[in-house]
Amino acid sequence: MSYTPPPIERINTICDAIQYDKDGLIAAIAQAPDGEILMLAWMNKDAVTETLLTGQVCYWSRSRQKLWRKGETSGQRQRLLEARLDCDQDALLVIVEQTGVACHTGRRSCFYHGVTPTGLQDTSAPEISPDILYQAKS
């Protein structure tokens, strides 16, 4: 499976069809090709445009108020394989080839807190220490 970007005119039409929230954002779910949900983040129109144009997944960081190119500090990049909008066009699914882990905790998936009768239980251990993951890249 490989991604072929549409022409910029089509990307603009797609971005205009998206139902962004009041803050100009859309929820974006990153999924591996095997169906595993890796993470949920937010995109604005610029992030969607960049993602569809380049094939490298870009999000909007609500905390930093700027574009967040997945893996720019950790090297844990996401290459777009496919993008899908839901029926209301207010949620985006990006199927990605994940380099390394997706979660800032060093786990493959951000969804590792299992809800059990005894409370929350971690379903996976970190694959890499966050300290190593985010050490300065030369």
PDB file of C-alpha atoms in Angstrom:
ATOM      1  CA  MET A   1       0.000   0.000   0.000  1.00  0.00           C
ATOM      2  CA  SER A   2       1.452   3.358  -0.977  1.00  0.00           C
ATOM      3  CA  TYR A   3       0.024   6.858  -0.971  1.00  0.00           C
ATOM      4  CA  THR A   4      -0.168   9.028  -4.065  1.00  0.00           C
ATOM      5  CA  PRO A   5      -0.905  12.683  -3.337  1.00  0.00           C
ATOM      6  CA  PRO A   6      -3.750  14.291  -5.246  1.00  0.00           C
ATOM      7  CA  PRO A   7      -3.129  17.556  -7.103  1.00  0.00           C
ATOM      8  CA  ILE A   8      -3.178  20.641  -4.863  1.00  0.00           C
ATOM      9  CA  GLU A   9      -6.545  21.726  -6.316  1.00  0.00           C
ATOM     10  CA  ARG A  10      -8.100  18.446  -5.128  1.00  0.00           C
ATOM     11  CA  ILE A  11      -6.418  18.772  -1.742  1.00  0.00           C
ATOM     12  CA  ASN A  12      -7.946  22.252  -1.369  1.00  0.00           C
ATOM     13  CA  THR A  13     -11.393  20.872  -2.255  1.00  0.00           C
ATOM     14  CA  ILE A  14     -10.982  18.050   0.273  1.00  0.00           C
ATOM     15  CA  CYS A  15      -9.839  20.467   3.003  1.00  0.00           C
ATOM     16  CA  ASP A  16     -12.803  22.766   2.294  1.00  0.00           C
ATOM     17  CA  ALA A  17     -15.212  19.819   2.699  1.00  0.00           C
ATOM     18  CA  ILE A  18     -13.933  19.006   6.197  1.00  0.00           C
ATOM     19  CA  GLN A  19     -16.173  20.011   9.101  1.00  0.00           C
ATOM     20  CA  TYR A  20     -13.635  21.581  11.467  1.00  0.00           C
ATOM     21  CA  ASP A  21     -14.674  22.362  15.048  1.00  0.00           C
ATOM     22  CA  LYS A  22     -15.066  25.895  16.428  1.00  0.00           C
ATOM     23  CA  ASP A  23     -11.272  26.071  16.892  1.00  0.00           C
ATOM     24  CA  GLY A  24     -10.625  25.072  13.278  1.00  0.00           C
ATOM     25  CA  LEU A  25      -9.546  21.531  14.217  1.00  0.00           C
ATOM     26  CA  ILE A  26     -10.476  17.995  13.258  1.00  0.00           C
ATOM     27  CA  ALA A  27      -9.739  14.869  15.323  1.00  0.00           C
ATOM     28  CA  ALA A  28      -7.270  12.614  13.523  1.00  0.00           C
ATOM     29  CA  ILE A  29      -6.909   8.961  14.458  1.00  0.00           C
ATOM     30  CA  ALA A  30      -3.658   7.285  13.409  1.00  0.00           C
ATOM     31  CA  GLN A  31      -4.021   3.588  12.641  1.00  0.00           C
ATOM     32  CA  ALA A  32      -1.475   0.983  11.582  1.00  0.00           C
ATOM     33  CA  PRO A  33      -2.245  -1.120   8.482  1.00  0.00           C
ATOM     34  CA  ASP A  34      -3.018  -4.107  10.743  1.00  0.00           C
ATOM     35  CA  GLY A  35      -5.843  -2.108  12.361  1.00  0.00           C
ATOM     36  CA  GLU A  36      -4.079  -1.189  15.611  1.00  0.00           C
ATOM     37  CA  ILE A  37      -5.032   2.310  16.762  1.00  0.00           C
ATOM     38  CA  LEU A  38      -1.818   4.178  17.478  1.00  0.00           C
ATOM     39  CA  MET A  39      -2.917   7.618  18.623  1.00  0.00           C
ATOM     40  CA  LEU A  40      -5.383  10.458  18.388  1.00  0.00           C
ATOM     41  CA  ALA A  41      -4.271  14.010  17.689  1.00  0.00           C
ATOM     42  CA  TRP A  42      -5.647  17.152  16.074  1.00  0.00           C
ATOM     43  CA  MET A  43      -5.169  18.727  12.667  1.00  0.00           C
ATOM     44  CA  ASN A  44      -6.020  22.141  11.326  1.00  0.00           C
ATOM     45  CA  LYS A  45      -6.400  22.917   7.618  1.00  0.00           C
ATOM     46  CA  ASP A  46      -2.664  23.561   7.213  1.00  0.00           C
ATOM     47  CA  ALA A  47      -1.789  20.210   8.846  1.00  0.00           C
ATOM     48  CA  VAL A  48      -4.272  18.321   6.661  1.00  0.00           C
ATOM     49  CA  THR A  49      -2.945  20.078   3.554  1.00  0.00           C
ATOM     50  CA  GLU A  50       0.688  19.319   4.410  1.00  0.00           C
ATOM     51  CA  THR A  51      -0.121  15.698   5.240  1.00  0.00           C
ATOM     52  CA  LEU A  52      -2.011  15.119   1.987  1.00  0.00           C
ATOM     53  CA  LEU A  53       0.582  16.980  -0.073  1.00  0.00           C
ATOM     54  CA  THR A  54       3.751  15.408   1.357  1.00  0.00           C
ATOM     55  CA  GLY A  55       2.602  12.027   2.659  1.00  0.00           C
ATOM     56  CA  GLN A  56       4.332  12.739   5.994  1.00  0.00           C
ATOM     57  CA  VAL A  57       1.788  13.120   8.793  1.00  0.00           C
ATOM     58  CA  CYS A  58       1.564  16.554  10.359  1.00  0.00           C
ATOM     59  CA  TYR A  59      -0.658  17.535  13.285  1.00  0.00           C
ATOM     60  CA  TRP A  60      -1.583  20.739  15.109  1.00  0.00           C
ATOM     61  CA  SER A  61      -0.130  20.962  18.607  1.00  0.00           C
ATOM     62  CA  ARG A  62      -2.770  22.537  20.823  1.00  0.00           C
ATOM     63  CA  SER A  63      -0.272  23.029  23.647  1.00  0.00           C
ATOM     64  CA  ARG A  64       2.402  24.671  21.483  1.00  0.00           C
ATOM     65  CA  GLN A  65      -0.058  26.324  19.070  1.00  0.00           C
ATOM     66  CA  LYS A  66       1.946  25.316  16.021  1.00  0.00           C
ATOM     67  CA  LEU A  67       2.248  22.594  13.404  1.00  0.00           C
ATOM     68  CA  TRP A  68       3.706  19.378  14.770  1.00  0.00           C
ATOM     69  CA  ARG A  69       5.383  17.193  12.209  1.00  0.00           C
ATOM     70  CA  LYS A  70       5.179  13.743  13.795  1.00  0.00           C
ATOM     71  CA  GLY A  71       8.687  12.587  14.622  1.00  0.00           C
ATOM     72  CA  GLU A  72      10.426  15.953  14.223  1.00  0.00           C
ATOM     73  CA  THR A  73      12.012  15.660  17.679  1.00  0.00           C
ATOM     74  CA  SER A  74      11.842  11.895  18.291  1.00  0.00           C
ATOM     75  CA  GLY A  75      12.441  10.478  14.813  1.00  0.00           C
ATOM     76  CA  GLN A  76       9.276   8.368  15.231  1.00  0.00           C
ATOM     77  CA  ARG A  77       7.673   9.456  11.941  1.00  0.00           C
ATOM     78  CA  GLN A  78       4.400   8.503  10.322  1.00  0.00           C
ATOM     79  CA  ARG A  79       4.221   7.990   6.564  1.00  0.00           C
ATOM     80  CA  LEU A  80       0.700   8.311   5.197  1.00  0.00           C
ATOM     81  CA  LEU A  81      -0.657   5.248   3.435  1.00  0.00           C
ATOM     82  CA  GLU A  82      -4.307   6.269   3.223  1.00  0.00           C
ATOM     83  CA  ALA A  83      -6.637   8.961   4.575  1.00  0.00           C
ATOM     84  CA  ARG A  84     -10.389   8.663   5.178  1.00  0.00           C
ATOM     85  CA  LEU A  85     -13.038  11.059   6.442  1.00  0.00           C
ATOM     86  CA  ASP A  86     -15.974   9.755   8.460  1.00  0.00           C
ATOM     87  CA  CYS A  87     -19.606  10.081   7.360  1.00  0.00           C
ATOM     88  CA  ASP A  88     -20.015  13.558   8.905  1.00  0.00           C
ATOM     89  CA  GLN A  89     -16.609  14.681   7.621  1.00  0.00           C
ATOM     90  CA  ASP A  90     -15.646  15.775  11.156  1.00  0.00           C
ATOM     91  CA  ALA A  91     -13.117  13.045  11.970  1.00  0.00           C
ATOM     92  CA  LEU A  92     -10.127  11.876   9.976  1.00  0.00           C
ATOM     93  CA  LEU A  93      -8.561   8.428   9.924  1.00  0.00           C
ATOM     94  CA  VAL A  94      -4.955   8.298   8.747  1.00  0.00           C
ATOM     95  CA  ILE A  95      -3.564   4.863   8.059  1.00  0.00           C
ATOM     96  CA  VAL A  96       0.167   5.160   8.562  1.00  0.00           C
ATOM     97  CA  GLU A  97       3.435   3.342   8.410  1.00  0.00           C
ATOM     98  CA  GLN A  98       4.824   4.084  11.866  1.00  0.00           C
ATOM     99  CA  THR A  99       8.581   4.344  12.363  1.00  0.00           C
ATOM    100  CA  GLY A 100       9.280   3.234  15.926  1.00  0.00           C
ATOM    101  CA  VAL A 101       6.693   4.020  18.583  1.00  0.00           C
ATOM    102  CA  ALA A 102       3.733   6.392  18.306  1.00  0.00           C
ATOM    103  CA  CYS A 103       3.331   7.357  21.971  1.00  0.00           C
ATOM    104  CA  HIS A 104       5.487   9.897  23.793  1.00  0.00           C
ATOM    105  CA  THR A 105       5.664   7.391  26.679  1.00  0.00           C
ATOM    106  CA  GLY A 106       7.727   5.054  24.483  1.00  0.00           C
ATOM    107  CA  ARG A 107       4.866   2.650  23.743  1.00  0.00           C
ATOM    108  CA  ARG A 108       3.723   1.636  20.269  1.00  0.00           C
ATOM    109  CA  SER A 109       0.187   2.906  20.942  1.00  0.00           C
ATOM    110  CA  CYS A 110      -1.141   5.690  23.158  1.00  0.00           C
ATOM    111  CA  PHE A 111      -4.084   3.439  24.043  1.00  0.00           C
ATOM    112  CA  TYR A 112      -2.483   1.267  26.699  1.00  0.00           C
ATOM    113  CA  HIS A 113      -4.633   1.978  29.773  1.00  0.00           C
ATOM    114  CA  GLY A 114      -6.967  -1.023  29.878  1.00  0.00           C
ATOM    115  CA  VAL A 115     -10.226  -0.573  31.798  1.00  0.00           C
ATOM    116  CA  THR A 116     -10.745  -3.621  34.018  1.00  0.00           C
ATOM    117  CA  PRO A 117     -13.003  -4.526  36.974  1.00  0.00           C
ATOM    118  CA  THR A 118     -10.096  -3.656  39.291  1.00  0.00           C
ATOM    119  CA  GLY A 119      -9.372  -0.300  37.614  1.00  0.00           C
ATOM    120  CA  LEU A 120      -6.898   0.829  34.997  1.00  0.00           C
ATOM    121  CA  GLN A 121      -4.172  -1.617  34.043  1.00  0.00           C
ATOM    122  CA  ASP A 122      -1.380  -0.996  31.591  1.00  0.00           C
ATOM    123  CA  THR A 123      -1.618  -3.356  28.633  1.00  0.00           C
ATOM    124  CA  SER A 124       1.898  -2.685  27.331  1.00  0.00           C
ATOM    125  CA  ALA A 125       5.292  -1.593  28.572  1.00  0.00           C
ATOM    126  CA  PRO A 126       7.422   1.112  26.986  1.00  0.00           C
ATOM    127  CA  GLU A 127       9.558  -0.141  24.123  1.00  0.00           C
ATOM    128  CA  ILE A 128      11.982   2.760  24.559  1.00  0.00           C
ATOM    129  CA  SER A 129      12.622   5.199  27.387  1.00  0.00           C
ATOM    130  CA  PRO A 130      11.117   8.665  26.768  1.00  0.00           C
ATOM    131  CA  ASP A 131      14.471  10.109  27.884  1.00  0.00           C
ATOM    132  CA  ILE A 132      16.194   8.292  25.031  1.00  0.00           C
ATOM    133  CA  LEU A 133      13.339   8.973  22.629  1.00  0.00           C
ATOM    134  CA  TYR A 134      13.523  12.736  23.066  1.00  0.00           C
ATOM    135  CA  GLN A 135      17.226  13.282  23.633  1.00  0.00           C
ATOM    136  CA  ALA A 136      18.699  15.989  21.412  1.00  0.00           C
ATOM    137  CA  LYS A 137      19.123  14.800  17.846  1.00  0.00           C
ATOM    138  CA  SER A 138      22.393  15.782  16.169  1.00  0.00           C
TER     139      SER A 138
END
